[in-house]
Short mmCIF file of C-alpha atoms in Angstrom, two decimals:
data_model
loop_
_atom_site.label_atom_id
_atom_site.label_comp_id
_atom_site.label_asym_id
_atom_site.label_seq_id
_atom_site.Cartn_x
_atom_site.Cartn_y
_atom_site.Cartn_z
CA UNK O 8 0.00 0.00 0.00
CA UNK O 9 1.16 3.52 -0.73
CA UNK O 10 1.26 5.73 2.37
CA UNK O 11 -1.12 8.59 1.55
CA UNK O 12 -1.66 10.45 4.88
CA UNK O 13 -3.88 12.94 3.09
CA UNK O 14 -6.26 15.23 4.99
CA UNK O 15 -8.91 17.83 4.19
CA UNK O 16 -10.41 20.62 6.26
CA UNK O 17 -13.22 19.75 8.69
CA UNK O 18 -16.85 20.77 8.18
CA UNK O 19 -18.36 23.61 10.27
CA UNK O 20 -19.24 22.53 13.83
CA UNK O 21 -22.74 21.12 14.20
CA UNK O 22 -25.37 23.13 16.07
CA UNK O 23 -25.24 22.21 19.75
CA UNK O 24 -29.03 21.85 20.00
CA UNK O 25 -30.03 20.96 16.46
CA UNK O 26 -28.87 19.44 13.24
CA UNK O 27 -25.97 20.47 11.06
CA UNK O 28 -24.54 23.80 10.03
CA UNK O 29 -26.29 26.70 11.83
CA UNK O 30 -26.05 28.74 8.62
CA UNK O 31 -28.23 26.17 6.84
CA UNK O 32 -31.10 26.14 9.35
CA UNK O 33 -34.42 26.44 7.49
CA UNK O 34 -37.85 27.93 8.07
CA UNK O 35 -40.86 25.80 7.21
CA UNK O 36 -41.92 26.24 3.57
CA UNK O 37 -45.21 28.08 3.13
CA UNK O 38 -46.89 25.00 1.62
CA UNK O 39 -45.89 22.90 4.64
CA UNK O 40 -47.18 25.54 7.04
CA UNK O 41 -50.44 25.48 5.09
CA UNK O 42 -50.67 21.69 5.17
CA UNK O 43 -49.85 21.14 8.86
CA UNK O 44 -53.18 22.38 10.32
CA UNK O 45 -55.01 20.09 7.91
CA UNK O 46 -53.00 17.12 9.16
CA UNK O 47 -52.55 17.84 12.87
CA UNK O 48 -55.01 20.55 13.83
CA UNK O 49 -53.79 23.51 15.80
CA UNK O 50 -50.44 23.03 17.58
CA UNK O 51 -48.98 25.13 20.35
CA UNK O 52 -45.56 26.73 19.94
CA UNK O 53 -43.13 25.55 22.63
CA UNK O 54 -41.40 27.81 25.13
CA UNK O 55 -38.11 29.23 23.84
CA UNK O 56 -35.18 26.84 24.19
CA UNK O 57 -32.44 27.64 26.67
CA UNK O 58 -29.44 29.48 25.27
CA UNK O 59 -26.13 27.63 25.36
CA UNK O 60 -24.46 30.02 27.80
CA UNK O 61 -27.45 29.80 30.18
CA UNK O 62 -27.57 26.00 30.50
CA UNK O 63 -26.46 24.65 33.88
CA UNK O 64 -24.31 21.52 34.12
CA UNK O 65 -22.75 19.87 37.14
CA UNK O 66 -19.06 20.55 37.81
CA UNK O 67 -16.67 17.94 36.37
CA UNK O 68 -16.34 14.92 38.65
CA UNK O 69 -12.79 14.04 37.58
CA UNK O 70 -10.07 14.60 40.14
CA UNK O 71 -7.13 16.91 39.47
CA UNK O 72 -4.87 13.86 39.35
CA UNK O 73 -7.10 12.15 36.74
CA UNK O 74 -7.19 15.29 34.61
CA UNK O 75 -3.40 15.59 34.76
CA UNK O 76 -3.07 11.94 33.71
CA UNK O 77 -5.36 12.50 30.71
CA UNK O 78 -3.47 15.67 29.74
CA UNK O 79 -0.23 13.72 29.87
CA UNK O 80 -1.64 11.37 27.21
CA UNK O 81 -3.31 13.76 24.74
CA UNK O 82 -1.88 17.18 25.65
CA UNK O 83 -3.38 19.93 27.79
CA UNK O 84 -5.20 21.58 24.86
CA UNK O 85 -7.10 18.37 24.12
CA UNK O 86 -8.80 17.87 27.48
CA UNK O 87 -11.77 20.25 27.53
CA UNK O 88 -13.82 21.09 30.60
CA UNK O 89 -15.92 24.02 29.42
CA UNK O 90 -19.69 23.71 29.68
CA UNK O 91 -19.98 24.35 25.93
CA UNK O 92 -17.61 21.55 24.94
CA UNK O 93 -19.32 19.15 27.35
CA UNK O 94 -22.83 20.06 26.16
CA UNK O 95 -21.80 19.57 22.54
CA UNK O 96 -20.92 15.99 23.51
CA UNK O 97 -23.96 15.33 25.71
CA UNK O 98 -25.83 13.04 23.32
CA UNK O 99 -26.87 12.46 19.73
CA UNK O 100 -29.43 14.00 17.40
CA UNK O 101 -32.69 12.12 17.95
CA UNK O 102 -35.78 14.20 18.62
CA UNK O 103 -35.71 13.25 22.34
CA UNK O 104 -32.04 14.31 22.42
CA UNK O 105 -32.93 17.71 20.97
CA UNK O 106 -35.92 18.20 23.27
CA UNK O 107 -33.67 17.54 26.26
CA UNK O 108 -31.25 20.13 24.87
CA UNK O 109 -33.95 22.79 25.34
CA UNK O 110 -33.89 22.42 29.13
CA UNK O 111 -32.11 24.94 31.40
CA UNK O 112 -30.31 22.12 33.27
CA UNK O 113 -28.72 19.20 31.45
CA UNK O 114 -26.50 16.16 31.90
CA UNK O 115 -23.07 16.27 30.27
CA UNK O 116 -19.84 14.28 30.29
CA UNK O 117 -17.26 15.40 32.84
CA UNK O 118 -14.66 16.13 30.16
CA UNK O 119 -14.08 15.91 26.43
CA UNK O 120 -10.83 14.12 25.56
CA UNK O 121 -9.44 14.30 22.03
CA UNK O 122 -6.74 11.70 21.25
CA UNK O 123 -4.68 12.10 18.07
CA UNK O 124 -3.98 8.50 17.07
CA UNK O 125 -4.41 4.84 17.88
CA UNK O 126 -1.70 4.90 20.54
CA UNK O 127 -3.32 7.77 22.41
CA UNK O 128 -6.74 6.06 22.25
CA UNK O 129 -5.22 2.89 23.71
CA UNK O 130 -3.48 4.87 26.47
CA UNK O 131 -6.73 6.71 27.33
CA UNK O 132 -8.60 3.42 27.64
CA UNK O 133 -5.90 1.86 29.79
CA UNK O 134 -5.99 4.91 32.05
CA UNK O 135 -9.78 4.91 32.29
CA UNK O 136 -9.76 1.17 33.00
CA UNK O 137 -7.24 1.60 35.81
CA UNK O 138 -9.12 4.50 37.43
CA UNK O 139 -12.72 3.42 36.82
CA UNK O 140 -13.76 6.20 34.44
CA UNK O 141 -16.55 5.55 31.95
CA UNK O 142 -15.77 6.33 28.29
CA UNK O 143 -18.25 7.23 25.54
CA UNK O 144 -16.63 7.04 22.06
CA UNK O 145 -17.80 10.05 20.02
CA UNK O 146 -17.48 10.56 16.26
CA UNK O 147 -19.82 12.90 14.44
CA UNK O 148 -22.48 13.02 17.16
CA UNK O 149 -25.26 11.81 14.84
CA UNK O 150 -26.62 8.82 16.82
CA UNK O 151 -30.42 8.74 17.11
CA UNK O 152 -30.72 5.80 19.53
CA UNK O 153 -29.16 7.15 22.74
CA UNK O 154 -25.71 5.68 22.03
CA UNK O 155 -23.95 8.91 23.08
CA UNK O 156 -25.72 9.60 26.38
CA UNK O 157 -23.17 10.56 29.06
CA UNK O 158 -23.89 7.48 31.19
CA UNK O 159 -21.47 6.79 34.05
CA UNK O 160 -22.79 3.35 34.91
CA UNK O 161 -21.13 2.27 38.15
CA UNK O 162 -18.27 4.74 37.72
CA UNK O 163 -17.62 8.09 39.41
CA UNK O 164 -17.06 10.01 36.17
CA UNK O 165 -17.56 9.79 32.41
CA UNK O 166 -15.55 11.28 29.55
CA UNK O 167 -16.47 11.76 25.92
CA UNK O 168 -13.65 10.35 23.79
CA UNK O 169 -13.84 12.57 20.71
CA UNK O 170 -12.19 10.80 17.75
CA UNK O 171 -12.25 13.64 15.22
CA UNK O 172 -8.45 14.07 15.34
CA UNK O 173 -8.09 10.52 13.99
CA UNK O 174 -8.75 11.66 10.46
CA UNK O 175 -7.27 11.16 7.03
CA UNK O 176 -6.60 8.71 4.22
CA UNK O 177 -3.88 6.62 5.85
CA UNK O 178 -3.18 4.28 2.93
CA UNK O 179 -4.51 3.45 -0.52
CA UNK O 180 -3.93 0.24 -2.48
CA UNK O 181 -5.16 1.19 -5.95
CA UNK O 182 -4.45 -2.23 -7.43
CA UNK O 183 -6.50 -4.06 -4.81
CA UNK O 184 -9.13 -1.35 -4.44
CA UNK O 185 -8.63 -0.91 -0.70
CA UNK O 186 -8.23 2.22 1.43
CA UNK O 187 -7.44 2.75 5.11
CA UNK O 188 -9.16 5.71 6.73
CA UNK O 189 -8.91 7.17 10.21
CA UNK O 190 -12.01 6.49 12.26
CA UNK O 191 -12.70 10.20 12.79
CA UNK O 192 -12.81 11.01 9.08
CA UNK O 193 -16.25 12.33 8.07
CA UNK O 194 -18.13 11.14 5.01
CA UNK O 195 -17.36 14.28 2.96
CA UNK O 196 -13.69 14.17 3.98
CA UNK O 197 -13.41 10.53 2.98
CA UNK O 198 -14.97 11.10 -0.43
CA UNK O 199 -12.82 14.17 -1.12
CA UNK O 200 -9.62 12.36 -0.16
CA UNK O 201 -10.47 9.31 -2.27
CA UNK O 202 -11.64 11.41 -5.23
CA UNK O 203 -8.20 13.01 -5.42
CA UNK O 204 -6.97 9.55 -6.43
CA UNK O 205 -9.93 8.72 -8.69
CA UNK O 206 -11.79 6.55 -6.17
CA UNK O 207 -14.88 6.75 -3.99
CA UNK O 208 -16.49 4.79 -1.20
CA UNK O 209 -20.06 5.62 -2.23
CA UNK O 210 -21.58 5.42 1.25
CA UNK O 211 -24.26 8.11 1.69
CA UNK O 212 -26.54 7.81 4.72
CA UNK O 213 -28.59 10.90 5.61
CA UNK O 214 -26.01 11.65 8.33
CA UNK O 215 -23.26 11.72 5.66
CA UNK O 216 -22.16 15.33 6.15
CA UNK O 217 -21.21 14.82 9.81
CA UNK O 218 -21.01 11.09 10.60
CA UNK O 219 -17.60 9.43 10.63
CA UNK O 220 -16.03 6.33 9.16
CA UNK O 221 -15.64 4.80 12.62
CA UNK O 222 -19.25 5.62 13.42
CA UNK O 223 -20.43 3.99 10.19
CA UNK O 224 -18.62 0.82 11.25
CA UNK O 225 -19.64 0.90 14.91
CA UNK O 226 -23.33 1.37 14.04
CA UNK O 227 -23.37 -0.92 10.98
CA UNK O 228 -24.64 1.91 8.81
CA UNK O 229 -26.53 1.51 5.54
CA UNK O 230 -26.32 4.28 2.95
CA UNK O 231 -28.71 5.41 0.26
CA UNK O 232 -26.56 3.75 -2.43
CA UNK O 233 -26.84 0.35 -0.78
CA UNK O 234 -28.66 -1.20 -3.77
CA UNK O 235 -25.51 -0.61 -5.82
CA UNK O 236 -22.62 -0.74 -3.37
CA UNK O 237 -23.99 -2.60 -0.35
CA UNK O 238 -24.20 -1.75 3.33
CA UNK O 239 -21.16 -0.29 5.06
CA UNK O 240 -20.35 -3.54 6.83
CA UNK O 241 -19.99 -5.28 3.45
CA UNK O 242 -17.40 -2.65 2.45
CA UNK O 243 -15.19 -3.23 5.51
CA UNK O 244 -12.22 -5.51 4.94
CA UNK O 245 -10.26 -4.80 8.12
CA UNK O 246 -10.21 -2.89 11.42
CA UNK O 247 -7.77 -1.59 13.98
CA UNK O 248 -9.29 -1.54 17.46
CA UNK O 249 -8.16 -0.38 20.89
CA UNK O 250 -9.70 -2.01 23.97
CA UNK O 251 -9.11 -1.48 27.71
CA UNK O 252 -7.17 -4.77 27.81
CA UNK O 253 -5.33 -4.81 24.48
CA UNK O 254 -5.47 -4.02 20.78
CA UNK O 255 -6.43 -5.85 17.59
CA UNK O 256 -5.62 -5.61 13.90
CA UNK O 257 -8.19 -7.63 12.01
CA UNK O 258 -8.75 -8.63 8.39
CA UNK O 259 -5.68 -10.32 6.93
CA UNK O 260 -7.13 -11.35 3.56
CA UNK O 261 -10.22 -10.95 1.35
CA UNK O 262 -11.52 -14.29 2.56
CA UNK O 263 -10.55 -16.67 5.34
CA UNK O 264 -11.73 -19.80 7.15
CA UNK O 265 -9.41 -19.14 10.11
CA UNK O 266 -12.10 -19.32 12.73
CA UNK O 267 -15.02 -16.92 13.30
CA UNK O 268 -14.62 -13.51 11.64
CA UNK O 269 -13.69 -11.15 14.47
CA UNK O 270 -14.14 -8.10 12.22
CA UNK O 271 -17.89 -8.76 12.44
CA UNK O 272 -17.74 -8.75 16.24
CA UNK O 273 -16.88 -5.05 16.21
CA UNK O 274 -19.15 -4.00 13.35
CA UNK O 275 -22.33 -2.87 15.08
CA UNK O 276 -20.77 -3.03 18.56
CA UNK O 277 -21.28 0.73 19.16
CA UNK O 278 -18.13 1.11 21.22
CA UNK O 279 -19.00 -1.38 23.98
CA UNK O 280 -16.09 -3.76 23.25
CA UNK O 281 -13.44 -1.31 22.08
CA UNK O 282 -12.78 1.81 20.05
CA UNK O 283 -12.36 1.45 16.29
CA UNK O 284 -9.43 3.68 15.28
CA UNK O 285 -8.79 2.70 11.64
CA UNK O 286 -11.01 1.11 9.00
CA UNK O 287 -9.86 -0.67 5.86
CA UNK O 288 -12.47 -0.50 3.11
CA UNK O 289 -13.29 -1.67 -0.38
CA UNK O 290 -13.35 1.33 -2.75
CA UNK O 291 -14.14 1.71 -6.45
CA UNK O 292 -13.34 4.19 -9.23
CA UNK O 293 -15.47 7.33 -9.29
CA UNK O 294 -18.42 6.66 -11.64
CA UNK O 295 -18.23 8.57 -14.91
CA UNK O 296 -21.99 8.93 -15.36
CA UNK O 297 -25.16 9.31 -13.29
CA UNK O 298 -28.72 8.92 -14.63
CA UNK O 299 -31.96 9.74 -12.78
CA UNK O 300 -35.49 8.47 -13.21
CA UNK O 301 -38.58 8.91 -11.02
CA UNK O 302 -41.64 6.68 -10.98
CA UNK O 303 -45.22 6.82 -9.77
CA UNK O 304 -47.43 3.93 -8.67
CA UNK O 305 -51.16 3.67 -7.94
CA UNK O 306 -50.35 2.83 -4.32
CA UNK O 307 -47.59 1.69 -1.98
CA UNK O 308 -48.37 -2.01 -2.45
CA UNK O 309 -47.83 -1.78 -6.21
CA UNK O 310 -44.57 0.08 -5.72
CA UNK O 311 -43.31 -2.47 -3.18
CA UNK O 312 -44.07 -5.24 -5.66
CA UNK O 313 -42.01 -3.42 -8.27
CA UNK O 314 -39.07 -3.05 -5.89
CA UNK O 315 -39.28 -6.74 -4.97
CA UNK O 316 -39.01 -7.74 -8.62
CA UNK O 317 -36.01 -5.46 -9.12
CA UNK O 318 -34.26 -6.78 -6.01
CA UNK O 319 -34.78 -10.40 -6.92
CA UNK O 320 -33.76 -9.95 -10.54
CA UNK O 321 -30.48 -8.20 -9.66
CA UNK O 322 -28.36 -5.76 -11.64
CA UNK O 323 -30.64 -2.80 -10.96
CA UNK O 324 -30.13 0.84 -9.93
CA UNK O 325 -27.51 2.17 -7.54
CA UNK O 326 -30.30 3.87 -5.58
CA UNK O 327 -33.95 2.82 -5.42
CA UNK O 328 -36.43 4.15 -2.85
CA UNK O 329 -40.21 4.05 -2.58
CA UNK O 330 -42.30 6.64 -0.71
CA UNK O 331 -45.86 5.87 0.35
CA UNK O 332 -48.81 8.13 -0.43
CA UNK O 333 -48.39 10.19 2.76
CA UNK O 334 -44.68 10.84 2.27
CA UNK O 335 -45.17 11.59 -1.41
CA UNK O 336 -47.73 14.26 -0.50
CA UNK O 337 -45.43 15.99 2.00
CA UNK O 338 -42.50 15.85 -0.43
CA UNK O 339 -44.60 17.60 -3.06
CA UNK O 340 -45.75 20.17 -0.50
CA UNK O 341 -42.14 21.00 0.34
CA UNK O 342 -41.63 21.81 -3.33
CA UNK O 343 -44.67 24.09 -3.28
CA UNK O 344 -46.86 21.68 -5.26
CA UNK O 345 -49.76 21.69 -2.83
CA UNK O 346 -52.36 20.70 -5.43
CA UNK O 347 -50.45 17.60 -6.42
CA UNK O 348 -49.75 16.88 -2.75
CA UNK O 349 -53.46 16.28 -2.16
CA UNK O 350 -53.60 13.66 -4.94
CA UNK O 351 -53.18 9.94 -4.28
CA UNK O 352 -50.32 7.69 -5.29
CA UNK O 353 -46.87 6.48 -4.25
CA UNK O 354 -43.56 7.52 -5.80
CA UNK O 355 -40.09 6.10 -6.29
CA UNK O 356 -36.69 7.42 -7.26
CA UNK O 357 -33.97 5.52 -9.08
CA UNK O 358 -30.38 6.58 -9.68
CA UNK O 359 -27.93 4.69 -11.88
CA UNK O 360 -24.13 4.97 -11.69
CA UNK O 361 -21.20 3.09 -13.18
CA UNK O 362 -21.12 0.72 -16.11
CA UNK O 363 -23.96 -0.76 -18.13
CA UNK O 364 -26.44 1.96 -17.16
CA UNK O 365 -28.69 1.69 -20.21
CA UNK O 366 -29.02 -2.08 -19.92
CA UNK O 367 -29.73 -1.91 -16.18
CA UNK O 368 -32.19 0.93 -16.64
CA UNK O 369 -34.07 -0.86 -19.40
CA UNK O 370 -34.34 -4.03 -17.32
CA UNK O 371 -35.48 -2.12 -14.21
CA UNK O 372 -38.00 -0.08 -16.20
CA UNK O 373 -39.57 -3.23 -17.60
CA UNK O 374 -39.95 -4.67 -14.10
CA UNK O 375 -41.42 -1.47 -12.63
CA UNK O 376 -43.87 -1.04 -15.51
CA UNK O 377 -45.03 -4.63 -14.99
CA UNK O 378 -45.92 -3.59 -11.41
CA UNK O 379 -48.10 -0.70 -12.66
CA UNK O 380 -45.30 1.88 -12.46
CA UNK O 381 -45.19 4.93 -14.70
CA UNK O 382 -42.00 6.85 -15.42
CA UNK O 383 -42.23 10.55 -14.53
CA UNK O 384 -38.87 11.62 -15.89
CA UNK O 385 -35.67 12.68 -14.19
CA UNK O 386 -36.83 15.77 -12.30
CA UNK O 387 -38.15 14.36 -9.04
CA UNK O 388 -35.22 11.96 -8.67
CA UNK O 389 -32.71 14.76 -9.28
CA UNK O 390 -34.57 16.97 -6.76
CA UNK O 391 -34.39 14.17 -4.19
CA UNK O 392 -30.64 13.74 -4.72
CA UNK O 393 -30.02 17.48 -4.36
CA UNK O 394 -31.80 17.64 -0.99
CA UNK O 395 -31.23 14.15 0.37
CA UNK O 396 -29.13 15.24 3.37
CA UNK O 397 -31.37 18.15 4.40
CA UNK O 398 -34.30 16.34 6.03
CA UNK O 399 -33.08 16.89 9.61
CA UNK O 400 -33.14 20.66 9.05
CA UNK O 401 -36.87 20.41 8.38
CA UNK O 402 -37.27 18.33 11.55
CA UNK O 403 -35.68 21.15 13.59
CA UNK O 404 -38.01 23.72 12.03
CA UNK O 405 -41.02 21.54 12.89
CA UNK O 406 -39.88 21.26 16.52
CA UNK O 407 -39.55 25.05 16.70
CA UNK O 408 -43.15 25.28 15.46
CA UNK O 409 -44.38 22.89 18.16
CA UNK O 410 -44.71 19.83 15.91
CA UNK O 411 -43.17 16.63 17.26
CA UNK O 412 -41.25 14.90 14.44
CA UNK O 413 -39.33 11.65 14.84
CA UNK O 414 -38.20 8.70 12.74
CA UNK O 415 -37.85 4.98 13.29
CA UNK O 416 -36.96 2.08 11.04
CA UNK O 417 -37.07 -1.69 10.76
CA UNK O 418 -36.86 -4.45 8.16
CA UNK O 419 -38.35 -7.82 7.37
CA UNK O 420 -38.99 -10.25 4.52
CA UNK O 421 -41.17 -9.34 1.54
CA UNK O 422 -43.94 -11.65 2.70
CA UNK O 423 -44.16 -9.94 6.10
CA UNK O 424 -43.66 -6.37 4.88
CA UNK O 425 -47.33 -5.31 4.52
CA UNK O 426 -48.31 -6.59 7.96
CA UNK O 427 -45.26 -4.99 9.58
CA UNK O 428 -46.02 -1.63 8.02
CA UNK O 429 -49.65 -1.80 9.10
CA UNK O 430 -48.71 -2.81 12.67
CA UNK O 431 -46.25 0.07 13.10
CA UNK O 432 -48.58 2.69 11.65
CA UNK O 433 -51.55 1.48 13.71
CA UNK O 434 -49.51 1.45 16.92
CA UNK O 435 -48.21 4.96 16.28
CA UNK O 436 -51.66 6.36 15.55
CA UNK O 437 -53.34 4.60 18.47
CA UNK O 438 -50.60 5.40 20.97
CA UNK O 439 -50.41 9.07 20.08
CA UNK O 440 -54.19 9.29 19.86
CA UNK O 441 -54.48 7.94 23.40
CA UNK O 442 -52.38 10.93 24.48
CA UNK O 443 -54.76 13.29 22.68
CA UNK O 444 -52.35 13.95 19.80
CA UNK O 445 -53.34 13.90 16.15
CA UNK O 446 -50.61 12.33 14.04
CA UNK O 447 -49.49 11.90 10.46
CA UNK O 448 -47.35 8.86 9.65
CA UNK O 449 -45.19 8.53 6.55
CA UNK O 450 -43.26 5.50 5.35
CA UNK O 451 -40.69 4.69 2.70
CA UNK O 452 -38.68 1.67 1.61
CA UNK O 453 -35.08 2.80 1.99
CA UNK O 454 -33.12 -0.39 1.26
CA UNK O 455 -33.96 -3.56 -0.64
CA UNK O 456 -32.64 -7.13 -0.65
CA UNK O 457 -33.64 -10.22 -2.61
CA UNK O 458 -35.43 -11.55 0.48
CA UNK O 459 -36.89 -8.36 1.96
CA UNK O 460 -36.65 -4.65 2.58
CA UNK O 461 -36.41 -1.96 5.23
CA UNK O 462 -39.24 0.36 6.24
CA UNK O 463 -38.43 3.88 7.42
CA UNK O 464 -41.18 5.78 9.22
CA UNK O 465 -41.50 9.49 9.94
CA UNK O 466 -44.20 10.59 12.36
CA UNK O 467 -45.53 14.11 12.90
CA UNK O 468 -47.70 14.75 15.96
CA UNK O 469 -49.21 17.62 17.85
CA UNK O 470 -48.23 16.45 21.35
CA UNK O 471 -49.39 19.18 23.72
CA UNK O 472 -47.92 18.07 27.06
CA UNK O 473 -44.77 16.16 28.06
CA UNK O 474 -43.71 15.04 24.57
CA UNK O 475 -40.74 13.06 25.90
CA UNK O 476 -42.88 10.96 28.22
CA UNK O 477 -45.55 10.40 25.58
CA UNK O 478 -43.02 9.38 22.94
CA UNK O 479 -41.15 7.05 25.28
CA UNK O 480 -44.35 5.13 25.97
CA UNK O 481 -45.44 5.05 22.32
CA UNK O 482 -41.98 4.02 21.09
CA UNK O 483 -41.98 1.12 23.57
CA UNK O 484 -45.32 -0.04 22.16
CA UNK O 485 -43.97 0.28 18.61
CA UNK O 486 -40.87 -1.76 19.47
CA UNK O 487 -43.10 -4.51 20.85
CA UNK O 488 -45.23 -4.37 17.69
CA UNK O 489 -42.17 -4.58 15.43
CA UNK O 490 -40.88 -7.72 17.08
CA UNK O 491 -44.34 -9.29 17.18
CA UNK O 492 -44.70 -8.71 13.42
CA UNK O 493 -41.35 -10.31 12.60
CA UNK O 494 -39.30 -7.14 12.12
CA UNK O 495 -35.85 -6.25 13.41
CA UNK O 496 -35.49 -3.73 16.21
CA UNK O 497 -33.18 -1.73 13.94
CA UNK O 498 -32.12 -1.98 10.32
CA UNK O 499 -29.51 0.82 10.35
CA UNK O 500 -30.04 3.22 13.27
CA UNK O 501 -28.41 0.67 15.64
CA UNK O 502 -29.31 -0.33 19.21
CA UNK O 503 -27.83 2.28 21.52
CA UNK O 504 -29.61 2.61 24.85
CA UNK O 505 -33.04 3.19 23.38
CA UNK O 506 -33.36 -0.30 21.87
CA UNK O 507 -31.19 -2.26 24.32
CA UNK O 508 -34.12 -3.64 26.41
CA UNK O 509 -35.55 -5.24 23.24
CA UNK O 510 -32.33 -6.84 21.97
CA UNK O 511 -32.82 -10.08 23.98
CA UNK O 512 -36.13 -10.60 22.18
CA UNK O 513 -34.31 -10.44 18.84
CA UNK O 514 -31.14 -12.43 19.48
CA UNK O 515 -32.21 -14.51 22.48
CA UNK O 516 -30.77 -14.81 25.96
CA UNK O 517 -27.97 -17.02 24.67
CA UNK O 518 -27.02 -14.29 22.22
CA UNK O 519 -26.94 -11.76 25.07
CA UNK O 520 -24.74 -14.12 27.11
CA UNK O 521 -22.28 -14.25 24.21
CA UNK O 522 -22.13 -10.44 24.01
CA UNK O 523 -21.71 -10.15 27.78
CA UNK O 524 -18.89 -12.69 27.69
CA UNK O 525 -17.02 -10.74 25.01
CA UNK O 526 -17.46 -7.53 26.98
CA UNK O 527 -16.23 -9.12 30.22
CA UNK O 528 -13.07 -10.26 28.44
CA UNK O 529 -12.26 -7.01 26.62
CA UNK O 530 -13.76 -4.52 29.08
CA UNK O 531 -13.86 -6.24 32.48
CA UNK O 532 -14.67 -3.04 34.41
CA UNK O 533 -17.44 -2.12 31.94
CA UNK O 534 -16.11 1.39 31.30
CA UNK O 535 -17.05 1.48 27.61
CA UNK O 536 -20.45 3.01 26.82
CA UNK O 537 -22.29 1.68 29.90
CA UNK O 538 -25.84 0.55 29.16
CA UNK O 539 -25.52 0.75 25.37
CA UNK O 540 -26.49 -2.31 23.28
CA UNK O 541 -26.52 -4.61 26.34
CA UNK O 542 -28.87 -3.28 29.01
CA UNK O 543 -27.15 -2.95 32.39
CA UNK O 544 -29.66 -5.33 33.94
CA UNK O 545 -32.06 -7.59 32.00
CA UNK O 546 -35.46 -5.91 31.99
CA UNK O 547 -38.51 -7.91 33.13
CA UNK O 548 -40.40 -6.51 30.13
CA UNK O 549 -39.31 -3.99 27.49
CA UNK O 550 -42.10 -1.58 28.40
CA UNK O 551 -40.59 -1.26 31.88
CA UNK O 552 -37.34 0.18 30.51
CA UNK O 553 -36.22 3.09 32.73
CA UNK O 554 -36.97 6.61 31.54
CA UNK O 555 -34.14 8.81 30.25
CA UNK O 556 -36.29 11.94 30.48
CA UNK O 557 -35.01 14.88 32.50
#
C-alpha cells in the first residue's frame, strides 16, 4: 500500500441543540405551514429553548490527578472542561435528544478528551480502566438511539472520547481497491480524499455530512446507495481496534476460514467492546456517469411489488427508494406543489451509476412497468438527490413550530412487509391518539434485498404536554409491535440505549450471554459506553425500561 496520509479541512461545527450547520437552518416552507393544520389541527408553539451560555451543568467529577493523567496522554489543549464543549458531547441527534437540549439544566460528560492517534486512544482506555472512568466514544455526534448519552454506569465520572483528530486517508492500495481511513474522518472528507486519487467509497446515509467512518462501522450503517454498493459492513475488509485490555488488527485477507470472523464482532458493537481507530475498506473508481429516473405507482403495495421484482432480478439501480402516499404528499408540498400533494399515489426514485447503465435501466424499467409503475422523468429523482441530506433541518423547524417529528426504522422479509407496516402505523396512531395527539405517519422503503426490505417511518404529531414521556411510551409499544410482526429492532439506526431492552427478544438470551462474555473479556470493568447495546440489567419486560427523560 502507498502511504497517503492525506487530509482535508473539517466541516463547520454542528449546532449544539439541532442538526448540522447553523447557517443552513431552514424555516418551514409556506406549503408545509399550510398543510400542517389540515393534518394535525392547531399546535402550540413551545417555550423558547435555553441558550447555550445559560444551561447549567454539574461541575466535572474528575479529580485533578485524573485530569493531569489525561493531559499527559493527549496534551493539555485536548482535554476540555468548558460547559460548551461538554454540552456539545452530551448526546446524539434524535428528537428526544434535541428536546432535552432545550432544558435549562442538562447532563453532560465530565470532560471531552481528544486523542490524536491509535496509541493515544489505547493509552486513554488503559488509564480509564485503571481508574474506573466511563468512556463514551464520540465521532460525528449523529446517533439517534441514545448511544452517546453521558452514562457513568457504576463509575464516578464519564468522559467523551472525541475521535475527530483521527482523520485522514492513511493508505490506498489502488491495485487491490482498498483504502485505510482514520475512524474520525467524516463522510465528505473521505470522499474528497479518495476522489483526489480517482476513487470513492459511495456510502451516503442521511447523516453523511457529519457522521464518521468509525461511526459507520460501529453502528453498521446503511447508505442510500446500498442497492448498488452494499451496506457499510460489506465494504469493511479490516479494522484496527483499541480495547481497555489490548489491541487488535483484524482482516488479513479478502476471505478466510481461520475461525469466526472477528471483524464482524466489532461492526455494530457501538463502542461497547473497544474503540475502532482505523477502518480498511473496499473502494471503487469514481463513476463517470449518473442517470436519474422517477416513478409513480397507484399505491404503496404496487410500488413495493415493483421493488421486490427489481431486487430479486439483480443488476438494478444504484439507488432505489419508494415513498408511500403520505410521504409523497409531503415531499410535493415541500416543493410548493400543494395541489399535487393532495392527490393519491406512491412515488419512487432511481439513480444509476457506473457501467452498463442503459441495460440496467431498461431491465429495471420493464420490471417497474409490470408492477403498474409509470416513469415521470428525471426531475423528481434529481430533486431528491439534491436535498437528500437536508431532512433533519426540516425536523428542527417543525420542533420550533411545536410539531413533534421523529423517525424509526425496521426491516423484514417481503412476505411480512405489509403486515409490519400496518402494525407500526396502527400502533403509532393509536398510541399518540391515546395521548390526545393527532398524528401523520409517513413510510418509505429505503433499502432492498432479494429476500426483503427496510421500512423507514416518519411521524408528525401535535403532542401538547410532556412530549418526551408520551413518545417514550409510544416508542416502547412500537418496538413490541415490530418484534411481534417479525421485524428487526433496527435496520440501520443501531441499538444504543433506546433499543437495548428489546435486543434479547431479537437475538435470544444465549445471544446476550455471548455479548456479555465478550465484553467481560475485553472490558472487564465495563467502562465502555455503559448501558448501550446490552442493558445494564435484563429488563422484566421492554415496556418497563427506565426513563431517560429529565
